[in-house]
Short mmCIF file of C-alpha atoms in Angstrom, two decimals:
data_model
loop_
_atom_site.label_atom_id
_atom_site.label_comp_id
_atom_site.label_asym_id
_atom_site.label_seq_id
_atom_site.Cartn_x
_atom_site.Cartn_y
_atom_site.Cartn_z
CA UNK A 1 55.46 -9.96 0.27
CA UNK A 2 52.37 -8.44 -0.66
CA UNK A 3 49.80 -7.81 1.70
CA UNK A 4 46.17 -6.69 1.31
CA UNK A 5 43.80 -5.97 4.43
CA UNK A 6 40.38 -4.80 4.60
CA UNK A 7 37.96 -3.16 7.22
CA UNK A 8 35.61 -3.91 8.29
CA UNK A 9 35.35 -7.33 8.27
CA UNK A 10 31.48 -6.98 8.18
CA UNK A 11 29.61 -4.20 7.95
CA UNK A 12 26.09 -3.95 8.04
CA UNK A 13 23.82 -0.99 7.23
CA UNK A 14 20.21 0.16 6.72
CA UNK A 15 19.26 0.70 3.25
CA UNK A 16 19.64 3.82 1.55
CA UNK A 17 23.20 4.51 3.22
CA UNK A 18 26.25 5.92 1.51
CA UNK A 19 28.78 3.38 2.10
CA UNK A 20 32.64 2.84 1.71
CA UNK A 21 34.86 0.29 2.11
CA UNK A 22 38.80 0.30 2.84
CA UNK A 23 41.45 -1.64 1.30
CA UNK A 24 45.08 -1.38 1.75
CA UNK A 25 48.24 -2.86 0.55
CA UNK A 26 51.87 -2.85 1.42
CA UNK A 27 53.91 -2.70 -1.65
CA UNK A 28 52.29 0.26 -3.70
CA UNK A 29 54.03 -1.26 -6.91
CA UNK A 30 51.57 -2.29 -8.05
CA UNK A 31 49.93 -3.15 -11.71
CA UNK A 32 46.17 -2.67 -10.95
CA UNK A 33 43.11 -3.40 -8.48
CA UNK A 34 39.92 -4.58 -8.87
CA UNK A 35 37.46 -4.64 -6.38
CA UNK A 36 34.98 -8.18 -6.79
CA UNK A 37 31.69 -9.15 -5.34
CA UNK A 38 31.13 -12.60 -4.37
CA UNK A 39 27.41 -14.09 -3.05
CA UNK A 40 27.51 -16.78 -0.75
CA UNK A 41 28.46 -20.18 -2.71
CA UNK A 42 29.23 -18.22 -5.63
CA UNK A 43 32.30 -17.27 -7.48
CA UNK A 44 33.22 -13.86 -8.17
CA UNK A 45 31.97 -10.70 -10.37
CA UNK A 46 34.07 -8.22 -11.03
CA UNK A 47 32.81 -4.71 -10.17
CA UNK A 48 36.14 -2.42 -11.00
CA UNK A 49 39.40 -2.59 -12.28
CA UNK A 50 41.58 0.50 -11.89
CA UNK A 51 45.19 0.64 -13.31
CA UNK A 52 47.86 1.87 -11.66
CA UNK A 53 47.74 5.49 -13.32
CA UNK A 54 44.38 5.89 -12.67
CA UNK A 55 42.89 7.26 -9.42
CA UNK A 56 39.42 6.46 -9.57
CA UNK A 57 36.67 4.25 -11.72
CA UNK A 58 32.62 4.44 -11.59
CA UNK A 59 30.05 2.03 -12.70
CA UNK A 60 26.51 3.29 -11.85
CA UNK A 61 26.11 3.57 -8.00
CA UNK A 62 29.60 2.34 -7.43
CA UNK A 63 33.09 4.43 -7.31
CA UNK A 64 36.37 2.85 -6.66
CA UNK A 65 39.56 5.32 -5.52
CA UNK A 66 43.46 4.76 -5.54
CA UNK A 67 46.01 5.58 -3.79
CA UNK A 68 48.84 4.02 -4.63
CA UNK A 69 51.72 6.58 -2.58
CA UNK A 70 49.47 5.58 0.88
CA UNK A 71 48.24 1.97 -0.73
CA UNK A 72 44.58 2.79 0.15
CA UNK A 73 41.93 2.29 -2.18
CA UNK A 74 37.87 2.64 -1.27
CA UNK A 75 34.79 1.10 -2.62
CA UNK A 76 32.05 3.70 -2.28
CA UNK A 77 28.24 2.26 -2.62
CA UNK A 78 25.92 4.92 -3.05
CA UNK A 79 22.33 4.71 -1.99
CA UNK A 80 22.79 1.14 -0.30
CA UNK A 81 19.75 -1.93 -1.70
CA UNK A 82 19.56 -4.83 0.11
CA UNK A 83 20.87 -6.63 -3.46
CA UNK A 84 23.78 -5.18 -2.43
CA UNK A 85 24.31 -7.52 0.51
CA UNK A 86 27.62 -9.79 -0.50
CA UNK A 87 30.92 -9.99 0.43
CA UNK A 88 33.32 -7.41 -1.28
CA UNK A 89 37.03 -8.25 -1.92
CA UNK A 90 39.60 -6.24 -3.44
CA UNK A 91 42.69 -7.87 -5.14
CA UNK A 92 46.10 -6.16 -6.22
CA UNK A 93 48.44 -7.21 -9.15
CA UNK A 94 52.38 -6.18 -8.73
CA UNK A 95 54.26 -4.61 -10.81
CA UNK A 96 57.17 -6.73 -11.08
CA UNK A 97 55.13 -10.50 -11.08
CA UNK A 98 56.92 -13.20 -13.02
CA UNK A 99 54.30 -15.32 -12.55
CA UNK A 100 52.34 -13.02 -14.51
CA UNK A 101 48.59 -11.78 -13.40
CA UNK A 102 48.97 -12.75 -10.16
CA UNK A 103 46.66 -11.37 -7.47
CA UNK A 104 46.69 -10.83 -4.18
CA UNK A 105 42.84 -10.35 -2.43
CA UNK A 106 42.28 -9.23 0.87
CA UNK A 107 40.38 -10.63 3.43
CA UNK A 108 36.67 -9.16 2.29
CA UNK A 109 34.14 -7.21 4.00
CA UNK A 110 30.91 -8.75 4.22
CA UNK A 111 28.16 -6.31 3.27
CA UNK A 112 24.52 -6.44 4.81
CA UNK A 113 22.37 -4.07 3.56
CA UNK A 114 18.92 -4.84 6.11
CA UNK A 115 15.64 -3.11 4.22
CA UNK B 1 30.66 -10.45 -21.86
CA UNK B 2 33.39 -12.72 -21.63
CA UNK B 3 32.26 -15.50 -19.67
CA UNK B 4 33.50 -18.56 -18.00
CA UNK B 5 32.01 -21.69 -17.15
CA UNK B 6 33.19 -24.03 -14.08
CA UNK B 7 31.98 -27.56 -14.04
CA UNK B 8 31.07 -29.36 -12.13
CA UNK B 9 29.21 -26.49 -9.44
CA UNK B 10 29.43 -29.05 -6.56
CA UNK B 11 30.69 -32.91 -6.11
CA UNK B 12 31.07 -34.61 -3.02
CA UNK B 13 33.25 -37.74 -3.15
CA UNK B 14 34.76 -40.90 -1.27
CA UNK B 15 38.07 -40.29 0.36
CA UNK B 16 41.03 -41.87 -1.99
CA UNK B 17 39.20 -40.75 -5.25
CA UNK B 18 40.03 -38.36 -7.70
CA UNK B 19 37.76 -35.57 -9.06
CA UNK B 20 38.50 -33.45 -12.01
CA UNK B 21 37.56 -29.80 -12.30
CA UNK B 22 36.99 -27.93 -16.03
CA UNK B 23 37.46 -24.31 -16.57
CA UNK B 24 36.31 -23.11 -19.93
CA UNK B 25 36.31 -19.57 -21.45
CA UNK B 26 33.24 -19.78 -23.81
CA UNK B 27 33.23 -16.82 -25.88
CA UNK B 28 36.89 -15.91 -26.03
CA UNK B 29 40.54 -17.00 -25.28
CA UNK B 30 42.70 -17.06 -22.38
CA UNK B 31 46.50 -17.91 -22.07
CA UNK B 32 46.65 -17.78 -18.82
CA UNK B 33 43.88 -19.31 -16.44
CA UNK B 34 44.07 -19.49 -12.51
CA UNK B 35 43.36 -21.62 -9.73
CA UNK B 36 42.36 -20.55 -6.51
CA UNK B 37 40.86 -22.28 -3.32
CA UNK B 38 38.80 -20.82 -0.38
CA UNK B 39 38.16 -21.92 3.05
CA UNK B 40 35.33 -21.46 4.81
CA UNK B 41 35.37 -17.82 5.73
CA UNK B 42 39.06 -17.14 4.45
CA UNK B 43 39.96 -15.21 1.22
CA UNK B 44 40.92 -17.09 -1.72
CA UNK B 45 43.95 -18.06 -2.14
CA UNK B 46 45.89 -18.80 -5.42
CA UNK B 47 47.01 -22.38 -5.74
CA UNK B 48 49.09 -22.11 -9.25
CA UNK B 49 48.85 -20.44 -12.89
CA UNK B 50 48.83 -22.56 -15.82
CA UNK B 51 49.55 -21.06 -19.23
CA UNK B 52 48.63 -22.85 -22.51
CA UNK B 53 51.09 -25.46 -23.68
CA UNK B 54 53.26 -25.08 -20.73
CA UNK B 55 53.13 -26.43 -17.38
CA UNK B 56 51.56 -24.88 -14.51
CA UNK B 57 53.36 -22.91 -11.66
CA UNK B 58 52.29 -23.91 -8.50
CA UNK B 59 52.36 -21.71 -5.53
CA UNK B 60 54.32 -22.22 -2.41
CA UNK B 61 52.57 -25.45 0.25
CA UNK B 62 50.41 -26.44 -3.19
CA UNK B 63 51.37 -29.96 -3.98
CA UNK B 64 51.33 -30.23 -7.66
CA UNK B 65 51.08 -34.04 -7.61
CA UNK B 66 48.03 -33.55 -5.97
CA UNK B 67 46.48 -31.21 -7.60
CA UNK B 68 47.31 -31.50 -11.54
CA UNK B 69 46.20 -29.04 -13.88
CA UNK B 70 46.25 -28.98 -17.75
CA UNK B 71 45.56 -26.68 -20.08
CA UNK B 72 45.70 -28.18 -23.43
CA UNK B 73 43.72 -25.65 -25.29
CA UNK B 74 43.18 -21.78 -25.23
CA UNK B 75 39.90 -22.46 -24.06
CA UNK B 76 40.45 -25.04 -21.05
CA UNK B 77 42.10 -25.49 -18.26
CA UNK B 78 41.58 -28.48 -16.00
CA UNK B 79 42.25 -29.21 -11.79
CA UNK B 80 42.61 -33.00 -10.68
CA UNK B 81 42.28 -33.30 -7.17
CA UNK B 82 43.78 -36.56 -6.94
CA UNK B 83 43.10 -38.92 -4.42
CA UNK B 84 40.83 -36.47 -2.22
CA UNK B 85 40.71 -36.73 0.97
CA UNK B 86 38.23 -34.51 3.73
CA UNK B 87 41.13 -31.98 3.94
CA UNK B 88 40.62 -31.12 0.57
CA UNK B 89 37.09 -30.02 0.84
CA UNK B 90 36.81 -26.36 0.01
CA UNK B 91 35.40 -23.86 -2.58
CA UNK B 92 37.65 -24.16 -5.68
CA UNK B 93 37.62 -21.51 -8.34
CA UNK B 94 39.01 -21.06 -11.58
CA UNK B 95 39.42 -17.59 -13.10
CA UNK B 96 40.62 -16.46 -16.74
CA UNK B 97 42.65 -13.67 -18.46
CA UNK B 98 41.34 -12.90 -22.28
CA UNK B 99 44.27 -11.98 -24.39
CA UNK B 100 44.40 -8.58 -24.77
CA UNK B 101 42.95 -7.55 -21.58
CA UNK B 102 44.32 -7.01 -17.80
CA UNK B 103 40.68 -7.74 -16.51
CA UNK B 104 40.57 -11.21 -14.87
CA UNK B 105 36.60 -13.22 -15.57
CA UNK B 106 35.98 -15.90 -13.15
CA UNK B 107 34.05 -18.96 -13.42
CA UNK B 108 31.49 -20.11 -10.60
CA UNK B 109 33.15 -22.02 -9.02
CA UNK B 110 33.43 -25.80 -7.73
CA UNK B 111 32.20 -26.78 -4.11
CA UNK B 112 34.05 -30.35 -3.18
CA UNK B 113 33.26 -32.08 -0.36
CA UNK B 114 35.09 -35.24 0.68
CA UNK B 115 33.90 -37.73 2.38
#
């Protein structure tokens, strides 16, 4: 069975910081990743989606690595804004899932980025 | 973007009633849609998959005379939470794959709160 773990748990920063979060998993067959945001009461945005050939994806301030031979993959935030303050969760699809698109998410860091 | 609208955002009910859920994909179509739940400070969690025209695969401990979904059209997907009871209070989202894409686009989700 699948399993997806993140650290920290919370995490929270002054702004401006260089920041990374961990995720790992336990079965490196996997399809893809995607790392989500989610505010409080909110559902989720997706920030990056990285297939399993790829090692790394960028949008703006954000990069997302993968390791699939350790099953690590980071979020790096870059220049940290308080608007940056949610919780983060990454999310793995298997390889071999009947079920189709199934993910798995780990348990989130929350982000607090304090002005 | 692809987007995805949940309704209703929040609904708080009498224990013993039922409350229905929608998931729609406005702007494009999705075969597959998913249903997930969250706890208070857990991770979501997947509760089944339901593909158009077919009936929905429920995951393991997810009673699926409880919690009946349909998805008659390419474009909507629907959770029954029938006969609710405090229990069932939590953060339900529903999240949709376009056709032609591996990226999963969420909807806002539903709080419920039973009474």
């Amino acid at each position: 069975k699948q399993e997806v773990t993140q650290i920290p748990a919370a995490l929270s920063v002054p702004e401006g910081e260089n920041l990374v979060l961990n995720c790992s998993f336990t079965d490196s067959a996997i399809y893809n990743l995607q790392w989500f945001r989610q505010d409080p009461g909110k559902g989720l945005t997706s920030l990056l989606l990285i297939q399993s050939s790829q090692r790394e994806q960028t949008s703006g301030r954000l990069n997302a690595s993968l390791d699939k031979s350790s099953g690590r993959s980071t979020l790096y935030i870059a220049a940290s804004q308080p608007g940056d303050s949610a919780t983060y969760l990454c999310a793995v699809i298997l390889m071999n899932n009947n079920a189709g698109n199934m993910l798995t998410f780990g348990g989130g860091t929350r982000l607090m980025v304090k002005p | 973007g692809a987007v995805v609208s949940q309704h209703p955002s929040w609904v708080i009910c009498k224990s013993g009633t039922s409350v229905k859920i929608e998931c729609r994909s406005l702007d494009f179509q999705a075969t597959t849609m998913f249903w997930y739940r969250q706890f208070p400070k857990q991770s979501l969690m997947l509760m089944a998959t339901s593909n158009e025209g077919s009936k929905a695969t429920y995951e393991q401990g997810v009673e699926k005379d409880k919690f009946l979904i349909n998805h008659a059209s390419l474009t909507l997907s629907t959770l029954t939470v029938t006969s609710a009871h405090p229990e069932d209070s939590s953060f339900y989202i529903c999240s949709a794959r376009r056709v032609g894409s591996e990226k999963l686009f969420f909807g806002s989700g539903t709080q419920l709160s039973v009474l």
